[in-house]
Amino acid sequence: MAPVSSVGEAVARIAYLSSDVVLSVQPALGLDSEFSKHLHTFAARQSPGVVAKNTPEVHAIRHNVDPFLSTFQPLRSGKLVSVTTASSTLLSSIPHLYKLAQYPVVIHVSLHPLNYPDYSEITAIRQSGFTFLQSETLQESQDIALSAHALAIKSGKGVIHFFDVTNSKDDDAIPVEDGELVRKLLDIDAARGYQSSRTMDASLYVDDGRQATITESNLPTINGNPSERGVGSSQVPQSTLKAVSRGGSSVGSSARESSADSRPTISSVTSVDSTSTRPISSEDIYNLLAGIWDDLRAVTGRSYQAFEYTGPSTAESALFIFGSTGLFVDEIRSGGPSDEFSKIGIITARLYRPWLSGRLVEAVPRSVTRIAVLEQIRRKTTKWGPVLLDILSSLKTGPTSAGAPLIVGHQLGYIEPATVRQALRGIFQNLNSANPIQNLEVGIPKPPAGSVREYALEQPKVESAYMKMLVQVFGERLHIANRLDASDAGISAKISSTPEYGFGSLLARMEHRKRFVVEVQDAAKTKDFATDVPQNWLSKWALSAEDPKKSNTIASEVIARLGTDGSRLASQLLSSKALFFKESQWLIGSDAWAYDLGNSGVHHVIASGANINMLIIDSQPYSERAAADAARRKKDIGLYAMNFGNAYVASVAVYSSYTQVLEAMIEADQFNGPSVVVAYLPYNIENDSPLTVLQETKKAVDLGYWPLYRWNPSNEDNGSPNFSLDSERIKKELEEFLRRDNHLSQLMRRHPEFSANLSESYGSEVRTLQKRKAKDAYNRMLEGLYGAPLTVLFASDNGNTETLAKRLANRGKARGLKTTVMAMDDYPLEDLSGEENVVLMTSTAGQGEFPQNGRAFWDAVKDTADLDLSNISFAVFALGDSHYWPRKEDKIYYNKPGKDLDSRIAFLGGKRLTDVGLGDDQHPDGYQTGYGIWEPLLWQALGVDNVEGLPEEAPPITNEDIKIQSNFLRGTIAEGLEDTSTGAIAASDQQLTKFHGTYMQDDRDLRDERKAQGLEPAYAFMIRCRLNGGVATPSQWLQMDSVSSSYGNETMKLTTRQTFQFHGVVKGKLKSAMRGINKALMTTLAACGDVNRNVMVSALPTQSAYHHDVHQVSAKISDHLLPATTAYHEIWLKDEDDKKTKVGGDAIVDQEPLYGPTYLPRKFKITIAIPPHNDTDVYAHDVGLIAIKGSSGRLDGFNVLAGGGMGVTHNNKKTYPRTGSMLGYASADQVHIVCEKIMLVQRDHGDRKNRKHARLKYTIDDMGVDVFRIKVEELLGFKFDEPRPFEFTSNIDTFGWQKDEFGMNHHTFFIENGRVEDTAEFPMKTGLREIAKVHKGEFRLTGNQHLCLSGVPDDDLERIKEMMKQYKLDNLQFSGLRLSSSACVAFPTCGLAMAESERYLPVLISKLEDCLEENGLRQDSIVMRMTGCPNGCARPWLAEVAFVGKAYGAYNMYLGGGYHGQRLNKLYRSSIQEEEILEIMKPLLKRYALERQEGERFGDFTIRIGMIKPTTEGKTFHDDVAEEESDAEA
């Protein structure tokens, strides 16, 4: 093991080994302290401790959030706690230290600032009751840290171990601690005694009366003093102490030795007959410590004592140093025997408190006649230094005072290494003078700039979102009183950033403005201006000085008039011209302000009633530990402020609702009084990714941990409710507040859809109770049945395992067994040992992980040590894919959950009914092959294999069954929408709603937390519009914007199929959202489902007339192939009276002349590309139409492609992507009929039994292209003409401004991955909304998820450009790679996603852009696409480089696609993560820059250099891949 090279590491190692919980106090969560890096490394490795029963816990805590409060809960729970911190936290924690001193807590303190620490932070807390130990060298830090923990355990009292790291910065490395020595010194029995104790709950702010005591019972004594070797509060058995001599030295690299121990040896051992309990005394502490040091010396030879003396035994002068000793010791020891300082002794306090005068007297040689006391105390509050007073009281009083040495105090300032000898001469010159000067300053009081290192206060980057929003909203009006970059003369940043300082400065500023208003009023009445003009304007301004809008509008005019007046009075007023503007005044704080309101300015601001705004950012992520903290050590500032009654209060979260944050900031500014906006921004470290912050925010808001609301007392004046809830769940404390004033009932009346959530207190869903009730109810139902019991438990992600488990249970029931079936996580584990027969079935998720609803069960089974399963019989069946992980070293992941479960249950005593069954997706019938072998063996083992008269099982319901039984897509959708007991709809209806343009989804970011709370998933719906050719009017854009804000998650997605998509629409809002869309004369019918979907068209901004021709054809095709069912109108568009339908009458049975009652076998997609732009990926769709321009320059007809398709299943070589095959040419007036006939051939010949083989591409490959063409031509009644020539040059968008043939202007915006939203950095959604209000042309959505603002006349051009600049919509300064990228939605809403896509691709590109820049590729277009699963929504198989999700964080990498979208790519690497992606891409990009040929595209390059082979057709997609997938199973 590597040696220990720093004090921080040495101490961290000991603290970790000796504690149950280590609190790592850090300047910021992303900024390490001296200890934190080492502590987090140990925790990440799950390294074992010595005293901890389980792995020690390490918690990082910011230094400004009252960190010592976090010690009480674990200490009172019987956990041994240590704290690693800088000394800067000590003074503010004094109230806690007095209580903590009575607990066995160890605080390791690194003295700060580094290079010149302030020891006054130690002396200021010396009376707190702690034991104080000091170390100076690296070796001492290890030994004294261990001594501190041993002493805390033995004494039951707190110990503070402090040190200056600069003392040992040049020490040689030391060996790691001796494990056996650690175990010997730490009294494990005493530690276990404390760990088994618990302190009754007590308030943090009231002393619980705890006192460390010791029980004496026949204890041995040292010279009459009992010697305790046990933990405080415990009885210590009689023992015998041997008389020992002390010798040896404390080894340090700077030759700082310890002298021989001056403590007297034990002369006799006597017994004390009485038994009594008493508080631990100072002498007890010393005796316990002496025993620890005896044991340490016996093993290591290193000895320690309360006061260390080094130097000659005949020294006459000595230094007592309480400060940075290193420079002095090294300087004195560096000289020879004749050196001027060779006869000087040095004294230091190893045990600073308790201060034992007798030990000091014993340590100082009698020859010493003069002692210079050096105290490194920067905050001097008394004339005499505290250490000087200690020494005087020890040596100048009592029996030893006669002949005591002369003691002279010195204040130790900053000393440069080069001036140490000079400083020593000055000290001894003063000491040896006839009249020495007391408190002489040595060195300089303040160190030179840059010589002292201290942590600087800075705002975390992740918090900049709120700052940017303030700037956006208030602009030049914004004034932040306590901003970190303010230059306040003589005031430190630490003080000037506090709420107290900011509040005071704002009061002064407000008073200054009041005086200025009076000054202006007086000036308006004088005749001292050169003209009368300023007076009129000043009068206007004075009348509206307190109105921000009016006064700020007039202010500019006033300043302009004063500027041209030239009078002395005008100049005088202009000297304070900033005061003409009514500022929006803010204090910015963090959740550090929430820990003790009485000591912060928050209370004072609210109580003052002053018109001041506070933005307080809370960064604590939601966790069970934080939510369940009974002591509520962190105050709810929002509730605190509401209880005052005079303050505006808002609780906001920018990553949940950007709009609500804006509303809150504006309302806070308008409120005449104090305003408090508590803003959520959770992060684990300050540089957390926005994705992590988003996920944490969603969990907290969804579960009610962070409710969104606004409280405005001024609303009473206009009859509006004070409280406005902006999220669906509230927590218990907020509920109680609302109940008090009857606000809750009002709220429930206004929001009946939330009533169930509002009426439940946060945290009341007890998961264990739900499991118990469910199982008990099922057992009661089975009581009357006969037969052996069979419990079937499943873990399933995609539903296959759940279906299989339920089918097995039904079959067991038919064989006479009493069967129970439930998800593993729903089963109460404590019942498992009482079962008789158990079957466990699990699929495989991610990297050999359990599915979501089995993870808690597995964790419990895996970690338990006392679960006896010797009475149960069990069987396991596992579902997986043997080819999913191609590398041999990863084959262990194949069916790993099932194999692990089988081994663990057997290890716990279970008896196997059968060997573990393995279902493999690679078998001909998938998992059914293995299952068909395993199930009969199970029945045989249970003795029910030969049961006669088993009922015939109904075949599983397929999508075809659902469609035919749906009454033309009605199903029970209408009834499901009315069911308010759940946010979901029936499984069959989930298939049918796709035809209506909506998918049921759930928020996967919230699955785990909601499950832990006993809640159903956060169900919501995605709605997709049908938008012919991607063209929308400005009014339609505004309506879509409104729908997204009113009913969705406040964002819009521009899809890869040129339409609008909305996410997060809850069931209760679904019908309203559908009506909102239809209000814009748009529809969602057939946007999804087994029908023809949205028809795409190239955006083509430069040829408007031609685009119009093509768009007309697309509309004709779309309308012609639209389903005829009236179910859509009946379900979604009924009038308010719910009786009359707007369209479709009261039809009971529809007709579908094109589709028939079962519609198509699978989805059907049509796209139109206009050469030379293949921006719609014409080869990727079921029907691809290539527009052919006639001699007139207008549309003539189309080349027709058929059989394109992107959907694939990982490692299933029967599935593959395919590019469309050329059928021939058709005229523009015939093409809609051609599309119909192609669709009809697919309707009649497509595979309706296997949905993975149901797309048109497989139909064509099964038939052959020629046969398929003939069948289409038979239906058409004519043959295709020969295809016309065409050429594609690109399949990406052309960004920026372009003109068409009519002189109209068109601008294509870059909308990354199609997500239209507002963020603090980029208010895109707001900007596009404002532009839509004035724009007269069109909005064209592109197939690459971008947006073209079409038809801007020259007269409007400058206005549009100004608006674009205002909202940052004119920025196109992106890399060519980013501009050419595309990603699907994936997490958190897509149920099929295996990995991130939309949220991750921008991050990955950012990590490649430096490489692009270095190699001159920044402007080069390289088509990169990413999807979260192999369904191919972003058409990844045609990209030059693509990443397709395989598991969370893992992707298959594909290379070699055609730049024009004409060639499929091929697998290059499977299941790689970011590190490997970057390792491949960076060298490849460099090679491309150096070796490419003129005009050679990236995809072509990868083929030419042999990295990948070209894919010539879909059927060869899996051939000749760069990384073969091995069939071998590990």
CSV table of N, CA and C in Angstrom, one decimal, residues 139 142-144 146-147 175-182 184-185 246-251 292-304:
chain,number,residue,atom,x,y,z
A,139,GLN,N,3.8,12.3,11.2
A,139,GLN,CA,3.6,11.1,12.0
A,139,GLN,C,2.8,11.4,13.2
A,142,GLN,N,-1.0,11.3,12.5
A,142,GLN,CA,-1.6,10.0,12.5
A,142,GLN,C,-1.8,9.4,13.9
A,143,ASP,N,-0.7,9.6,14.7
A,143,ASP,CA,-0.8,9.1,16.1
A,143,ASP,C,-1.8,9.8,17.0
A,144,ILE,N,-1.8,11.1,16.9
A,144,ILE,CA,-2.7,11.9,17.7
A,144,ILE,C,-4.2,11.8,17.2
A,146,LEU,N,-5.4,9.1,16.0
A,146,LEU,CA,-5.8,7.8,16.6
A,146,LEU,C,-6.1,7.9,18.1
A,147,SER,N,-5.2,8.7,18.7
A,147,SER,CA,-5.3,8.9,20.2
A,147,SER,C,-6.6,9.6,20.5
A,175,PRO,N,4.5,5.3,6.7
A,175,PRO,CA,3.6,4.1,6.4
A,175,PRO,C,2.2,4.3,6.8
A,176,VAL,N,1.3,3.6,6.2
A,176,VAL,CA,-0.1,3.6,6.6
A,176,VAL,C,-0.2,3.1,8.0
A,177,GLU,N,-1.3,3.4,8.7
A,177,GLU,CA,-1.5,3.0,10.0
A,177,GLU,C,-1.5,1.5,10.2
A,178,ASP,N,-1.0,1.0,11.3
A,178,ASP,CA,-1.0,-0.4,11.7
A,178,ASP,C,-2.4,-0.8,12.1
A,179,GLY,N,-3.0,-1.7,11.3
A,179,GLY,CA,-4.4,-2.1,11.6
A,179,GLY,C,-4.6,-2.7,13.0
A,180,GLU,N,-3.6,-3.5,13.4
A,180,GLU,CA,-3.7,-4.2,14.7
A,180,GLU,C,-3.6,-3.1,15.8
A,181,LEU,N,-2.7,-2.1,15.6
A,181,LEU,CA,-2.6,-1.1,16.6
A,181,LEU,C,-3.9,-0.3,16.7
A,182,VAL,N,-4.5,0.0,15.6
A,182,VAL,CA,-5.8,0.7,15.6
A,182,VAL,C,-6.8,0.0,16.4
A,184,LYS,N,-6.3,-2.2,18.7
A,184,LYS,CA,-5.9,-2.3,20.1
A,184,LYS,C,-6.2,-1.1,20.8
A,185,LEU,N,-6.0,0.1,20.2
A,185,LEU,CA,-6.2,1.4,20.9
A,185,LEU,C,-7.7,1.7,21.0
A,246,ARG,N,9.1,5.3,30.7
A,246,ARG,CA,8.8,5.9,29.4
A,246,ARG,C,10.1,6.3,28.7
A,247,GLY,N,10.2,6.0,27.4
A,247,GLY,CA,11.4,6.3,26.6
A,247,GLY,C,11.0,6.5,25.2
A,248,GLY,N,12.0,6.5,24.4
A,248,GLY,CA,11.8,6.6,22.9
A,248,GLY,C,11.5,8.0,22.5
A,249,SER,N,11.1,8.2,21.2
A,249,SER,CA,10.9,9.5,20.7
A,249,SER,C,9.8,9.5,19.7
A,250,SER,N,9.3,10.7,19.5
A,250,SER,CA,8.2,11.0,18.5
A,250,SER,C,9.0,11.3,17.2
A,251,VAL,N,8.8,10.4,16.2
A,251,VAL,CA,9.6,10.6,15.0
A,251,VAL,C,9.0,11.6,14.1
A,292,ILE,N,-3.4,5.3,26.7
A,292,ILE,CA,-3.4,5.1,25.3
A,292,ILE,C,-2.0,5.3,24.8
A,293,TRP,N,-1.3,6.4,25.3
A,293,TRP,CA,0.0,6.6,24.8
A,293,TRP,C,1.0,5.6,25.2
A,294,ASP,N,0.8,5.0,26.4
A,294,ASP,CA,1.6,3.8,26.8
A,294,ASP,C,1.5,2.7,25.8
A,295,ASP,N,0.3,2.4,25.4
A,295,ASP,CA,0.1,1.3,24.5
A,295,ASP,C,0.7,1.6,23.1
A,296,LEU,N,0.6,2.9,22.7
A,296,LEU,CA,1.2,3.3,21.4
A,296,LEU,C,2.7,3.2,21.5
A,297,ARG,N,3.3,3.6,22.6
A,297,ARG,CA,4.7,3.6,22.7
A,297,ARG,C,5.2,2.1,22.7
A,298,ALA,N,4.4,1.2,23.4
A,298,ALA,CA,4.9,-0.2,23.5
A,298,ALA,C,5.0,-0.8,22.1
A,299,VAL,N,4.1,-0.4,21.2
A,299,VAL,CA,4.1,-1.0,19.8
A,299,VAL,C,5.0,-0.3,18.9
A,300,THR,N,5.1,1.1,19.0
A,300,THR,CA,5.8,1.9,18.0
A,300,THR,C,7.1,2.5,18.5
A,301,GLY,N,7.3,2.6,19.8
A,301,GLY,CA,8.4,3.3,20.3
A,301,GLY,C,8.3,4.8,20.4
A,302,ARG,N,7.1,5.3,19.8
A,302,ARG,CA,6.9,6.8,19.8
A,302,ARG,C,6.2,7.1,21.1
A,303,SER,N,6.7,8.1,21.8
A,303,SER,CA,6.0,8.5,23.1
A,303,SER,C,5.5,9.9,23.0
A,304,TYR,N,4.4,10.2,23.7
A,304,TYR,CA,3.8,11.5,23.8
A,304,TYR,C,3.5,11.9,25.2
